[in-house]
mmCIF file of C-alpha atoms in Angstrom:
data_model
loop_
_atom_site.group_PDB
_atom_site.id
_atom_site.type_symbol
_atom_site.label_atom_id
_atom_site.label_comp_id
_atom_site.label_asym_id
_atom_site.label_seq_id
_atom_site.Cartn_x
_atom_site.Cartn_y
_atom_site.Cartn_z
ATOM 1 C CA UNK A 337 -11.320 8.698 23.629
ATOM 2 C CA UNK A 338 -8.801 6.096 22.669
ATOM 3 C CA UNK A 339 -8.597 3.504 19.897
ATOM 4 C CA UNK A 340 -5.988 0.783 19.611
ATOM 5 C CA UNK A 341 -5.525 -1.630 16.724
ATOM 6 C CA UNK A 342 -3.396 -4.734 16.528
ATOM 7 C CA UNK A 343 -3.618 -7.867 14.384
ATOM 8 C CA UNK A 344 -5.860 -10.579 15.765
ATOM 9 C CA UNK A 345 -3.602 -13.541 15.103
ATOM 10 C CA UNK A 346 -0.100 -14.340 13.905
ATOM 11 C CA UNK A 347 1.838 -17.542 13.353
ATOM 12 C CA UNK A 348 5.611 -17.866 13.345
ATOM 13 C CA UNK A 349 8.200 -20.629 13.383
ATOM 14 C CA UNK A 350 10.336 -21.580 16.344
ATOM 15 C CA UNK A 351 13.686 -19.788 16.186
ATOM 16 C CA UNK A 352 12.393 -17.051 13.903
ATOM 17 C CA UNK A 353 11.715 -13.344 14.504
ATOM 18 C CA UNK A 354 8.216 -11.886 14.651
ATOM 19 C CA UNK A 355 7.012 -8.289 14.817
ATOM 20 C CA UNK A 356 3.634 -7.464 16.333
ATOM 21 C CA UNK A 357 2.349 -4.027 15.390
ATOM 22 C CA UNK A 358 0.088 -1.695 17.316
ATOM 23 C CA UNK A 359 -1.407 1.596 16.205
ATOM 24 C CA UNK A 360 -3.179 3.919 18.562
ATOM 25 C CA UNK A 361 -5.223 7.083 18.523
ATOM 26 C CA UNK A 362 -5.529 8.726 21.865
ATOM 27 C CA UNK A 363 -6.039 12.100 23.428
ATOM 28 C CA UNK A 364 -3.253 13.037 25.787
ATOM 29 C CA UNK A 365 -0.892 10.148 25.119
ATOM 30 C CA UNK A 366 1.653 9.391 27.825
ATOM 31 C CA UNK A 367 3.252 6.061 27.002
ATOM 32 C CA UNK A 368 2.670 2.566 25.689
ATOM 33 C CA UNK A 369 2.763 -0.789 27.459
ATOM 34 C CA UNK A 370 3.089 -4.311 26.142
ATOM 35 C CA UNK A 371 1.781 -7.241 28.167
ATOM 36 C CA UNK A 372 1.948 -10.982 27.566
ATOM 37 C CA UNK A 373 -0.973 -13.228 28.432
ATOM 38 C CA UNK A 374 -0.839 -17.007 28.240
ATOM 39 C CA UNK A 375 -4.138 -18.796 27.790
ATOM 40 C CA UNK A 376 -6.079 -18.944 31.036
ATOM 41 C CA UNK A 377 -3.616 -16.741 32.873
ATOM 42 C CA UNK A 378 -3.268 -13.102 33.874
ATOM 43 C CA UNK A 379 -1.460 -10.516 31.748
ATOM 44 C CA UNK A 380 2.143 -9.874 32.747
ATOM 45 C CA UNK A 381 4.203 -6.792 31.994
ATOM 46 C CA UNK A 382 6.745 -6.886 29.179
ATOM 47 C CA UNK A 383 7.740 -3.318 28.368
ATOM 48 C CA UNK A 384 6.904 0.355 28.569
ATOM 49 C CA UNK A 385 7.882 3.033 26.041
ATOM 50 C CA UNK A 386 7.453 6.742 26.604
ATOM 51 C CA UNK A 387 10.146 8.088 24.284
ATOM 52 C CA UNK A 388 10.553 7.414 20.576
ATOM 53 C CA UNK A 389 12.885 4.605 19.689
ATOM 54 C CA UNK A 390 13.706 1.019 20.445
ATOM 55 C CA UNK A 391 13.936 -0.476 23.926
ATOM 56 C CA UNK A 392 15.691 -3.828 24.050
ATOM 57 C CA UNK A 393 15.217 -6.357 26.799
ATOM 58 C CA UNK A 394 16.724 -9.729 26.048
ATOM 59 C CA UNK A 395 14.853 -11.510 23.267
ATOM 60 C CA UNK A 396 12.085 -8.901 23.370
ATOM 61 C CA UNK A 397 12.282 -5.340 22.049
ATOM 62 C CA UNK A 398 9.646 -2.644 21.813
ATOM 63 C CA UNK A 399 9.555 0.371 19.531
ATOM 64 C CA UNK A 400 7.550 3.567 19.708
ATOM 65 C CA UNK A 401 6.894 6.420 17.278
ATOM 66 C CA UNK A 402 4.781 9.054 18.973
ATOM 67 C CA UNK A 403 4.351 11.127 15.827
ATOM 68 C CA UNK A 404 2.962 8.148 13.925
ATOM 69 C CA UNK A 405 0.926 6.672 16.769
ATOM 70 C CA UNK A 406 2.699 3.389 16.209
ATOM 71 C CA UNK A 407 4.477 0.757 18.240
ATOM 72 C CA UNK A 408 5.729 -2.738 17.685
ATOM 73 C CA UNK A 409 6.930 -5.627 19.788
ATOM 74 C CA UNK A 410 9.793 -7.626 18.330
ATOM 75 C CA UNK A 411 10.372 -11.171 19.513
ATOM 76 C CA UNK A 412 13.611 -12.868 18.506
ATOM 77 C CA UNK A 413 14.681 -16.506 18.655
ATOM 78 C CA UNK A 414 11.104 -17.578 19.137
ATOM 79 C CA UNK A 415 10.406 -20.398 21.550
ATOM 80 C CA UNK A 416 7.298 -22.522 21.898
ATOM 81 C CA UNK A 417 6.611 -20.888 25.255
ATOM 82 C CA UNK A 418 6.209 -17.549 23.473
ATOM 83 C CA UNK A 419 2.834 -18.755 22.202
ATOM 84 C CA UNK A 420 0.497 -16.319 23.934
ATOM 85 C CA UNK A 421 -1.561 -13.210 23.394
ATOM 86 C CA UNK A 422 0.300 -9.904 23.319
ATOM 87 C CA UNK A 423 -1.621 -6.875 24.506
ATOM 88 C CA UNK A 424 -0.824 -3.297 23.596
ATOM 89 C CA UNK A 425 -1.990 -0.626 26.054
ATOM 90 C CA UNK A 426 -1.917 3.154 25.665
ATOM 91 C CA UNK A 427 -1.618 5.327 28.709
ATOM 92 C CA UNK A 428 -3.224 8.757 28.765
ATOM 93 C CA UNK A 429 -1.319 11.704 30.160
ATOM 94 C CA UNK A 430 -2.551 13.241 33.366
ATOM 95 C CA UNK A 431 -4.993 10.491 34.138
ATOM 96 C CA UNK A 432 -5.129 6.784 34.192
ATOM 97 C CA UNK A 433 -7.099 6.373 30.992
ATOM 98 C CA UNK A 434 -5.705 2.993 30.141
ATOM 99 C CA UNK A 435 -7.003 1.302 27.019
ATOM 100 C CA UNK A 436 -5.960 -2.136 25.870
ATOM 101 C CA UNK A 437 -6.025 -3.419 22.335
ATOM 102 C CA UNK A 438 -7.838 -6.720 21.855
ATOM 103 C CA UNK A 439 -4.539 -8.529 21.732
ATOM 104 C CA UNK A 440 -2.603 -10.480 19.138
ATOM 105 C CA UNK A 441 -2.642 -14.229 19.538
ATOM 106 C CA UNK A 442 0.763 -15.550 18.541
ATOM 107 C CA UNK A 443 1.185 -19.211 17.719
ATOM 108 C CA UNK A 444 4.737 -20.534 17.517
ATOM 109 C CA UNK A 445 5.025 -23.715 15.458
ATOM 110 C CA UNK A 446 7.943 -26.172 15.235
ATOM 111 C CA UNK B 1334 4.366 -10.492 48.661
ATOM 112 C CA UNK B 1335 1.958 -13.058 47.260
ATOM 113 C CA UNK B 1336 0.863 -10.773 44.482
ATOM 114 C CA UNK B 1337 -2.657 -9.612 43.749
ATOM 115 C CA UNK B 1338 -5.141 -12.085 45.171
ATOM 116 C CA UNK B 1339 -8.614 -12.509 43.781
ATOM 117 C CA UNK B 1340 -11.472 -14.670 44.966
ATOM 118 C CA UNK B 1341 -13.253 -16.698 43.964
ATOM 119 C CA UNK B 1342 -11.352 -18.098 40.966
ATOM 120 C CA UNK B 1343 -14.552 -19.400 39.434
ATOM 121 C CA UNK B 1344 -18.141 -18.412 40.008
ATOM 122 C CA UNK B 1345 -21.254 -19.881 38.443
ATOM 123 C CA UNK B 1346 -24.494 -18.183 39.301
ATOM 124 C CA UNK B 1347 -28.033 -17.904 38.072
ATOM 125 C CA UNK B 1348 -29.370 -14.871 36.307
ATOM 126 C CA UNK B 1349 -30.739 -12.342 38.771
ATOM 127 C CA UNK B 1350 -28.441 -13.314 41.617
ATOM 128 C CA UNK B 1351 -25.975 -10.981 43.275
ATOM 129 C CA UNK B 1352 -22.300 -11.649 42.628
ATOM 130 C CA UNK B 1353 -19.417 -10.244 44.663
ATOM 131 C CA UNK B 1354 -15.838 -10.466 43.460
ATOM 132 C CA UNK B 1355 -12.984 -9.743 45.840
ATOM 133 C CA UNK B 1356 -9.474 -8.431 45.451
ATOM 134 C CA UNK B 1357 -6.472 -7.918 47.696
ATOM 135 C CA UNK B 1358 -3.873 -5.685 46.028
ATOM 136 C CA UNK B 1359 -0.126 -5.829 46.572
ATOM 137 C CA UNK B 1360 0.803 -4.137 49.817
ATOM 138 C CA UNK B 1361 2.016 -0.574 49.270
ATOM 139 C CA UNK B 1362 0.365 -0.149 45.890
ATOM 140 C CA UNK B 1363 -1.796 2.951 45.663
ATOM 141 C CA UNK B 1364 -3.705 2.213 42.451
ATOM 142 C CA UNK B 1365 -6.250 -0.541 42.001
ATOM 143 C CA UNK B 1366 -7.987 -1.444 38.747
ATOM 144 C CA UNK B 1367 -10.895 -3.676 37.829
ATOM 145 C CA UNK B 1368 -10.927 -5.069 34.280
ATOM 146 C CA UNK B 1369 -13.285 -7.339 32.387
ATOM 147 C CA UNK B 1370 -12.077 -9.590 29.574
ATOM 148 C CA UNK B 1371 -14.191 -11.215 26.870
ATOM 149 C CA UNK B 1372 -13.368 -12.603 23.453
ATOM 150 C CA UNK B 1373 -15.490 -9.978 21.745
ATOM 151 C CA UNK B 1374 -14.340 -6.870 23.578
ATOM 152 C CA UNK B 1375 -10.922 -7.790 24.882
ATOM 153 C CA UNK B 1376 -9.693 -6.317 28.164
ATOM 154 C CA UNK B 1377 -11.809 -3.371 29.310
ATOM 155 C CA UNK B 1378 -11.113 -1.060 32.233
ATOM 156 C CA UNK B 1379 -14.198 -0.851 34.440
ATOM 157 C CA UNK B 1380 -13.035 1.383 37.282
ATOM 158 C CA UNK B 1381 -9.891 2.398 39.085
ATOM 159 C CA UNK B 1382 -9.064 3.685 42.552
ATOM 160 C CA UNK B 1383 -6.244 5.831 43.850
ATOM 161 C CA UNK B 1384 -5.598 5.670 47.577
ATOM 162 C CA UNK B 1385 -8.958 3.921 48.023
ATOM 163 C CA UNK B 1386 -10.872 6.689 46.223
ATOM 164 C CA UNK B 1387 -12.699 5.875 42.965
ATOM 165 C CA UNK B 1388 -11.208 8.087 40.282
ATOM 166 C CA UNK B 1389 -12.857 6.974 37.067
ATOM 167 C CA UNK B 1390 -15.832 4.642 36.793
ATOM 168 C CA UNK B 1391 -16.747 5.545 33.228
ATOM 169 C CA UNK B 1392 -16.085 1.971 32.162
ATOM 170 C CA UNK B 1393 -18.698 0.498 34.472
ATOM 171 C CA UNK B 1394 -21.328 -0.793 32.065
ATOM 172 C CA UNK B 1395 -24.474 -0.167 34.070
ATOM 173 C CA UNK B 1396 -25.872 0.686 37.456
ATOM 174 C CA UNK B 1397 -25.970 -3.021 38.155
ATOM 175 C CA UNK B 1398 -22.210 -2.808 38.665
ATOM 176 C CA UNK B 1399 -20.663 -1.225 41.742
ATOM 177 C CA UNK B 1400 -17.178 -1.254 43.250
ATOM 178 C CA UNK B 1401 -15.841 -0.319 46.637
ATOM 179 C CA UNK B 1402 -12.462 -0.047 48.285
ATOM 180 C CA UNK B 1403 -13.026 0.322 52.034
ATOM 181 C CA UNK B 1404 -9.307 0.168 52.812
ATOM 182 C CA UNK B 1405 -5.925 -0.137 51.124
ATOM 183 C CA UNK B 1406 -5.918 -3.910 51.214
ATOM 184 C CA UNK B 1407 -9.370 -4.831 49.948
ATOM 185 C CA UNK B 1408 -11.760 -4.093 47.107
ATOM 186 C CA UNK B 1409 -14.997 -5.596 45.855
ATOM 187 C CA UNK B 1410 -16.826 -5.562 42.558
ATOM 188 C CA UNK B 1411 -20.517 -6.332 42.854
ATOM 189 C CA UNK B 1412 -23.036 -7.156 40.168
ATOM 190 C CA UNK B 1413 -26.682 -7.038 41.172
ATOM 191 C CA UNK B 1414 -28.672 -8.437 39.480
ATOM 192 C CA UNK B 1415 -26.394 -10.518 37.283
ATOM 193 C CA UNK B 1416 -27.207 -11.277 33.643
ATOM 194 C CA UNK B 1417 -25.805 -13.865 31.191
ATOM 195 C CA UNK B 1418 -24.003 -11.110 29.250
ATOM 196 C CA UNK B 1419 -21.934 -10.410 32.362
ATOM 197 C CA UNK B 1420 -20.157 -13.717 31.846
ATOM 198 C CA UNK B 1421 -16.461 -12.904 31.488
ATOM 199 C CA UNK B 1422 -13.135 -13.063 33.285
ATOM 200 C CA UNK B 1423 -12.781 -10.233 35.763
ATOM 201 C CA UNK B 1424 -9.260 -9.126 36.626
ATOM 202 C CA UNK B 1425 -8.092 -6.963 39.456
ATOM 203 C CA UNK B 1426 -4.711 -5.245 39.111
ATOM 204 C CA UNK B 1427 -2.650 -2.901 41.261
ATOM 205 C CA UNK B 1428 0.283 -0.586 40.712
ATOM 206 C CA UNK B 1429 2.364 1.981 42.511
ATOM 207 C CA UNK B 1430 2.953 5.584 41.559
ATOM 208 C CA UNK B 1431 1.301 8.397 39.685
ATOM 209 C CA UNK B 1432 0.915 8.876 36.006
ATOM 210 C CA UNK B 1433 0.808 6.220 33.366
ATOM 211 C CA UNK B 1434 4.313 4.898 33.585
ATOM 212 C CA UNK B 1435 4.123 2.130 36.103
ATOM 213 C CA UNK B 1436 3.300 -1.454 35.284
ATOM 214 C CA UNK B 1437 0.207 -3.087 36.661
ATOM 215 C CA UNK B 1438 0.307 -6.440 38.430
ATOM 216 C CA UNK B 1439 -2.718 -8.584 37.715
ATOM 217 C CA UNK B 1440 -4.457 -11.140 39.852
ATOM 218 C CA UNK B 1441 -5.336 -14.530 38.410
ATOM 219 C CA UNK B 1442 -8.857 -13.406 37.629
ATOM 220 C CA UNK B 1443 -12.359 -14.596 38.445
ATOM 221 C CA UNK B 1444 -14.124 -16.506 35.712
ATOM 222 C CA UNK B 1445 -17.800 -15.609 36.049
ATOM 223 C CA UNK B 1446 -20.514 -17.613 34.343
ATOM 224 C CA UNK B 1447 -24.097 -16.430 34.619
ATOM 225 C CA UNK B 1448 -26.654 -18.997 33.482
#
């Protein structure tokens, strides 16, 4: 089975940096996704990590440590539009066992 | 492509009634997923198909739930009979390629309310 934990809520100030953590326990881990979901909308893909290390994509970066079962999403230069839920999803190797965390609701304040 | 298309966007039904949710995946995608999202449980995978064949339905909560994919461009999720605890947002998503490394594209969801 799979278990994914992430904080329920976070608040950060516009222009700041925020790190959203995700820990996972899974059998047959393949890689880890991050999705963004604005209220009332569908999740949209942000990043995918399969190897250890940091993947940078503009203002957003994602980090993975396979040995520690740990990932984080780093958002820089926060904007009001970054207020959303951020979902961590572990992918199981060899099958499509895809488990989402419950999401972290990020509120960006002026 | 217009993306993943789901219908209806909203559905209100009475307990005991049959509910059918519909999904058109992105053309060329070979994986299709049905998810359910609630505040309490988050986003849960119900079932997924590969090339129209159901691969894993272990997330389907009960026999009241069934899903079909008669062809590459259409899938349904049916609840019969519906119960108030089935109230949730149901998402359909599709992706291309094997393994776990390809992103899923989600439809806008169907908000189901069972009264």
